[in-house]
Short mmCIF file of C-alpha atoms in Angstrom, two decimals:
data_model
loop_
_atom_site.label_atom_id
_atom_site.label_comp_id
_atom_site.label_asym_id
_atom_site.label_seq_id
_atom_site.Cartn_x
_atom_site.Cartn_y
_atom_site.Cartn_z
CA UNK A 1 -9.17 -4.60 -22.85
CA UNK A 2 -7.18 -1.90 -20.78
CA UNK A 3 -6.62 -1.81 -17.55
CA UNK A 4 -9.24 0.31 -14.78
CA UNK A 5 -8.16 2.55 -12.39
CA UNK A 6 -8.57 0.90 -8.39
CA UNK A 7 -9.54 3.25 -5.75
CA UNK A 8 -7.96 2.56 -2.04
CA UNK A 9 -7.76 4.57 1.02
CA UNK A 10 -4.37 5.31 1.57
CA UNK A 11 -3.52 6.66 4.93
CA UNK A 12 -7.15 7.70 5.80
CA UNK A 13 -7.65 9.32 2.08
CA UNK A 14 -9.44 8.06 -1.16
CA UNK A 15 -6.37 7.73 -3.81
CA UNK A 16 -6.52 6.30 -7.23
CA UNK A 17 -3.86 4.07 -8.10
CA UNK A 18 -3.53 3.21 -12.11
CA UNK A 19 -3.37 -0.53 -12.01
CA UNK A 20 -3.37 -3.32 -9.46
CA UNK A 21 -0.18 -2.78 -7.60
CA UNK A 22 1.43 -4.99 -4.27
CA UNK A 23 2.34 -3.15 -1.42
CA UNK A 24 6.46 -3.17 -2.40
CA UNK A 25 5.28 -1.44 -5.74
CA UNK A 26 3.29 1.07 -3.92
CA UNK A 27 6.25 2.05 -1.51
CA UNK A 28 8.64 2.34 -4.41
CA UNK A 29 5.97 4.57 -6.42
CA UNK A 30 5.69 6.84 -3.70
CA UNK A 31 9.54 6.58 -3.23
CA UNK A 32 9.47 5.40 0.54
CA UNK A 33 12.22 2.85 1.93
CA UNK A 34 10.09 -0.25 2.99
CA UNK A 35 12.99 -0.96 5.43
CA UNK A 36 11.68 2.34 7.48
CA UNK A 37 8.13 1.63 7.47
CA UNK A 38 5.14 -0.96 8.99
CA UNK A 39 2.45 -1.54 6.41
CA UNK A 40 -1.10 -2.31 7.63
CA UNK A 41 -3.22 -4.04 5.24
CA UNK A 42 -7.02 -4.32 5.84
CA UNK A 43 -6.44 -3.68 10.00
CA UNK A 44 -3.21 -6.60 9.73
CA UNK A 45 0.25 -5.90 9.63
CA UNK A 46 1.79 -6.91 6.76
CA UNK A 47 5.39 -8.62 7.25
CA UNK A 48 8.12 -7.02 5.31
CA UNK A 49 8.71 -10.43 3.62
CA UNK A 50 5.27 -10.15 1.91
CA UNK A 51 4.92 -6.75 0.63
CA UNK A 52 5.75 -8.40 -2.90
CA UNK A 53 3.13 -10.70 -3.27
CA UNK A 54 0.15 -8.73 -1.10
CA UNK A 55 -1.78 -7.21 -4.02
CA UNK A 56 -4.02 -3.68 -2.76
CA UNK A 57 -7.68 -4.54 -5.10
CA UNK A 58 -10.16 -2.09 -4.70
CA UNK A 59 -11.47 -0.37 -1.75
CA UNK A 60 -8.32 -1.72 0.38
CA UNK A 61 -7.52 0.24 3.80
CA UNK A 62 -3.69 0.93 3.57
CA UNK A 63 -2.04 2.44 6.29
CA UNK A 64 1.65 3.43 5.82
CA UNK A 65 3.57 3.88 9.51
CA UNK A 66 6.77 5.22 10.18
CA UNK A 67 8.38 5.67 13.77
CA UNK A 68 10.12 8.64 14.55
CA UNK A 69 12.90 8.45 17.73
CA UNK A 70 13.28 11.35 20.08
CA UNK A 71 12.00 12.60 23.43
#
């Protein structure tokens, strides 16, 4: 048995991901610092502290967020 591809919406758009992957695996794959960003899991905020052990399964609502300084 292999493993299936899982479909998500990532940051309003459907994206395939190749396997079941946490959030911290997801940041790293895309190469974004999880120190910069606020993860929103399924309409919750996802503490930082987490990100290793919340697993995305199909059809998950991910919203990446990143604040930007200035005026």
């Amino acid at each position: 048995m292999g493993w299936q591809a899982v479909k998500i919406q990532l940051n309003g758009k459907e994206q395939e991901i190749e396997k079941v992957l946490s959030i911290k695996a997801l940041l790293e794959g895309l190469k974004i610092n999880a120190e910069t960003v606020v993860v929103e899991h399924n309409l919750c905020i996802v503490k930082k502290a987490l990100y290793p052990e919340t697993i995305l399964r199909e059809n998950d609502c991910v919203e990446i967020l990143s604040f930007m300084g200035g005026g």
